[in-house]
Coordinates of C-alpha atoms in Angstrom, one line a residue:
Chain A
X1 CA 129.6 33.7 42.6
X2 CA 130.5 36.0 45.5
X3 CA 130.5 35.1 49.4
X4 CA 129.0 37.6 51.5
X5 CA 129.0 37.5 55.7
X6 CA 127.6 39.5 58.1
X7 CA 128.1 40.4 61.4
X8 CA 126.4 40.0 63.8
X9 CA 123.9 37.5 62.7
X10 CA 121.2 38.5 65.0
X11 CA 121.0 41.3 68.3
X12 CA 118.2 42.3 69.9
X13 CA 119.1 46.1 71.1
X14 CA 116.8 48.4 74.0
X15 CA 115.4 51.5 71.9
X16 CA 117.3 54.7 71.5
X17 CA 120.7 52.9 71.1
X18 CA 122.7 51.9 68.3
X19 CA 123.8 48.9 65.9
X20 CA 126.5 48.9 63.2
X21 CA 126.5 45.5 61.2
X22 CA 129.4 44.3 58.7
X23 CA 129.7 43.0 55.7
X24 CA 132.6 41.5 54.3
X25 CA 133.1 39.9 50.9
X26 CA 135.2 37.8 49.5
X27 CA 136.8 39.2 46.5
X28 CA 136.7 42.4 45.0
X29 CA 133.1 43.6 44.0
X30 CA 131.9 46.7 41.8
X31 CA 129.0 47.6 44.0
X32 CA 127.3 46.8 47.3
X33 CA 123.9 47.0 48.6
X34 CA 122.5 47.7 51.8
X35 CA 118.4 45.9 52.3
X36 CA 115.8 45.9 54.8
X37 CA 113.2 43.2 54.5
X38 CA 110.5 44.0 57.5
X39 CA 108.7 41.2 59.3
X40 CA 107.0 39.3 56.6
X41 CA 107.5 41.8 54.2
X42 CA 109.6 42.0 50.9
X43 CA 112.7 43.5 50.1
X44 CA 113.6 47.4 50.1
X45 CA 116.8 49.2 49.0
X46 CA 118.2 51.0 51.5
X47 CA 120.9 52.8 49.7
X48 CA 124.2 52.0 47.9
X49 CA 127.7 51.9 49.3
X50 CA 130.1 53.5 46.9
X51 CA 133.5 52.8 47.6
X52 CA 135.7 56.6 48.9
X53 CA 131.9 58.3 48.7
X54 CA 128.9 58.7 50.8
X55 CA 126.4 56.8 49.7
X56 CA 123.4 57.2 47.7
X57 CA 120.5 56.9 49.9
X58 CA 116.4 55.8 48.3
X59 CA 113.6 57.9 48.9
X60 CA 112.5 57.3 52.3
X61 CA 116.2 56.6 54.0
X62 CA 118.3 58.8 55.8
X63 CA 122.1 59.2 56.1
X64 CA 121.6 60.3 60.1
X65 CA 119.0 57.0 60.3
X66 CA 121.5 54.6 58.6
X67 CA 125.3 55.9 58.1
X68 CA 126.6 53.6 56.2
X69 CA 130.5 52.7 55.2
X70 CA 132.5 51.2 52.7
X71 CA 136.0 51.9 53.2
X72 CA 137.2 49.7 50.4
X73 CA 135.9 46.8 48.0
X74 CA 135.6 44.3 50.0
X75 CA 133.5 46.2 53.1
X76 CA 130.9 47.5 54.0
X77 CA 129.1 48.5 57.7
X78 CA 125.6 50.1 57.7
X79 CA 124.9 51.5 61.2
X80 CA 121.2 51.7 62.2
X81 CA 120.7 54.6 64.9
X82 CA 118.8 55.9 67.8
X83 CA 116.6 52.6 67.1
X84 CA 113.1 51.9 67.6
X85 CA 110.6 48.9 67.7
X86 CA 109.5 49.7 63.9
X87 CA 113.5 49.2 62.9
X88 CA 112.7 45.4 64.1
X89 CA 113.7 43.7 61.0
X90 CA 116.1 41.5 58.7
X91 CA 119.3 43.8 56.7
X92 CA 121.1 42.5 54.3
X93 CA 124.2 43.3 52.2
X94 CA 124.4 42.1 49.0
X95 CA 127.2 42.7 46.2
X96 CA 127.4 42.9 42.0
X97 CA 130.8 40.9 41.2
X98 CA 132.7 42.2 39.1
X99 CA 132.2 41.8 35.4
X100 CA 128.9 39.9 36.6
X101 CA 125.0 41.2 36.9
X102 CA 124.6 38.4 39.2
X103 CA 123.6 40.1 42.5
X104 CA 124.3 38.0 45.5
X105 CA 123.1 38.1 49.3
X106 CA 124.8 37.6 52.7
X107 CA 122.8 35.5 55.0
X108 CA 121.4 39.0 57.1
X109 CA 121.1 40.3 60.2
X110 CA 117.8 39.5 62.6
X111 CA 117.5 42.7 64.7
X112 CA 115.0 43.1 67.4
X113 CA 114.1 46.6 69.0
X114 CA 112.7 46.3 72.3
Chain B
X1 CA 106.4 53.3 37.5
X2 CA 108.1 49.9 37.7
X3 CA 106.6 47.2 39.9
X4 CA 106.7 43.1 40.7
X5 CA 103.6 41.8 41.5
X6 CA 102.7 38.2 43.2
X7 CA 99.9 37.3 43.4
X8 CA 100.1 34.1 45.1
X9 CA 101.0 34.5 48.9
X10 CA 101.3 30.8 49.4
X11 CA 100.9 28.1 48.0
X12 CA 101.1 24.5 49.5
X13 CA 101.5 21.4 47.5
X14 CA 102.4 17.7 47.8
X15 CA 105.4 16.3 47.3
X16 CA 106.2 15.0 44.2
X17 CA 103.3 17.8 42.3
X18 CA 104.7 20.1 40.1
X19 CA 104.0 24.0 41.0
X20 CA 104.4 27.3 39.2
X21 CA 104.9 30.7 40.8
X22 CA 103.4 33.8 39.1
X23 CA 105.3 37.1 38.8
X24 CA 103.9 40.0 36.7
X25 CA 106.0 43.2 36.2
X26 CA 106.0 46.9 35.1
X27 CA 108.4 48.7 33.6
X28 CA 108.9 51.6 30.9
X29 CA 112.0 50.3 29.8
X30 CA 112.6 48.1 26.6
X31 CA 116.0 47.1 28.5
X32 CA 115.4 45.7 32.2
X33 CA 116.3 42.3 33.8
X34 CA 114.3 40.1 35.8
X35 CA 115.6 37.9 38.9
X36 CA 114.3 35.0 40.6
X37 CA 115.5 34.6 44.2
X38 CA 114.9 31.8 47.5
X39 CA 114.8 32.5 50.9
X40 CA 114.8 29.2 53.2
X41 CA 113.7 29.5 56.9
X42 CA 117.7 30.2 57.6
X43 CA 116.8 33.5 56.1
X44 CA 119.9 34.0 53.4
X45 CA 118.9 34.7 49.9
X46 CA 119.7 32.8 47.1
X47 CA 120.1 33.8 43.5
X48 CA 118.4 31.5 41.2
X49 CA 118.8 33.1 37.8
X50 CA 118.9 36.6 35.8
X51 CA 117.2 37.0 32.5
X52 CA 117.5 40.0 30.5
X53 CA 114.8 41.5 28.3
X54 CA 115.8 40.6 25.1
X55 CA 116.2 36.9 25.7
X56 CA 112.9 35.5 25.6
X57 CA 114.2 31.5 25.3
X58 CA 113.2 29.5 28.3
X59 CA 115.5 28.1 30.8
X60 CA 115.7 24.7 32.6
X61 CA 118.0 23.6 35.8
X62 CA 117.3 20.8 36.8
X63 CA 113.8 20.8 38.0
X64 CA 113.5 24.5 38.2
X65 CA 112.2 26.3 34.7
X66 CA 111.4 29.5 33.8
X67 CA 108.9 31.1 31.2
X68 CA 109.6 34.4 30.2
X69 CA 106.9 36.5 28.1
X70 CA 107.2 39.6 27.1
X71 CA 103.5 39.8 25.7
X72 CA 101.9 39.5 29.2
X73 CA 104.9 40.4 30.8
X74 CA 105.4 37.8 33.3
X75 CA 108.1 35.5 34.5
X76 CA 107.0 32.5 35.5
X77 CA 108.4 29.8 38.0
X78 CA 107.8 26.6 37.6
X79 CA 109.3 23.9 39.8
X80 CA 108.7 20.2 38.5
X81 CA 108.5 17.4 41.0
X82 CA 108.7 19.5 44.2
X83 CA 110.3 18.3 47.0
X84 CA 110.2 19.5 51.0
X85 CA 113.4 20.9 50.5
X86 CA 111.7 23.3 48.2
X87 CA 109.8 25.4 51.0
X88 CA 110.7 28.5 51.1
X89 CA 109.6 31.8 50.5
X90 CA 110.5 32.9 46.5
X91 CA 110.7 36.2 44.9
X92 CA 110.9 37.4 41.8
X93 CA 112.6 41.1 41.3
X94 CA 113.5 43.4 38.4
X95 CA 116.1 45.9 37.7
X96 CA 115.8 48.4 35.3
X97 CA 118.6 49.4 32.3
X98 CA 118.7 52.8 34.1
X99 CA 119.4 51.3 37.3
X100 CA 121.2 48.6 36.0
X101 CA 124.8 50.5 36.7
X102 CA 123.6 50.6 40.3
X103 CA 122.0 47.2 40.6
X104 CA 118.8 48.2 42.2
X105 CA 116.3 45.8 42.6
X106 CA 112.8 45.8 42.7
X107 CA 111.5 42.6 44.8
X108 CA 107.4 41.3 44.8
X109 CA 105.9 40.6 47.6
X110 CA 106.9 37.3 47.5
X111 CA 105.5 34.0 47.4
X112 CA 105.5 31.2 50.1
X113 CA 105.7 27.6 48.8
X114 CA 105.6 25.1 51.7
X115 CA 105.7 21.3 50.2
X116 CA 104.2 18.5 52.6
X117 CA 105.4 15.4 52.6

């Protein structure tokens, strides 16, 4: 199984600012994803982070708000731009390993926007 | 359209009781994958099981067991002799064949399980 770490683990940010979340996997993986979990809610896929190309966004999520990078097979970043209190959520990175259909999740980043 | 329903929002049991968490799914695909994840209070999502639609054999792993029934579109999860450490939110999720290459998971709303000593 892949071990996934995220930084920061939590943050409190002011409205209008941006935060970049880092996701690091301990092995090369084929697919990396970013999910959002709003308070008391389930998980919703934001986008698939594609290595070397633009991310694929789900309906309701746009690149200007959630720019994503994936410079290599083990690392990705998600930026939450121009934050508002509605962006307060847990953001989780996940990865699917090479030759595996199991999807593992990072510990999440708890974001509070004031 | 694909959908996962976990009708039980919260369940409370006393330690050593058995408990079953229900999961009902909807999909138009004949090939799909079902998952269970555990989210303890610390927040991380722990992978428990993945099952494909062609494998209807029940699975047992220690105190955990899963019952997959295509006829009722259900993939229920049973914890035998529950323990306080089982207290968590449990999510059922679906991945359709068309999405299997993308890994997109559709999650249910989750069931909060509280195991009291």
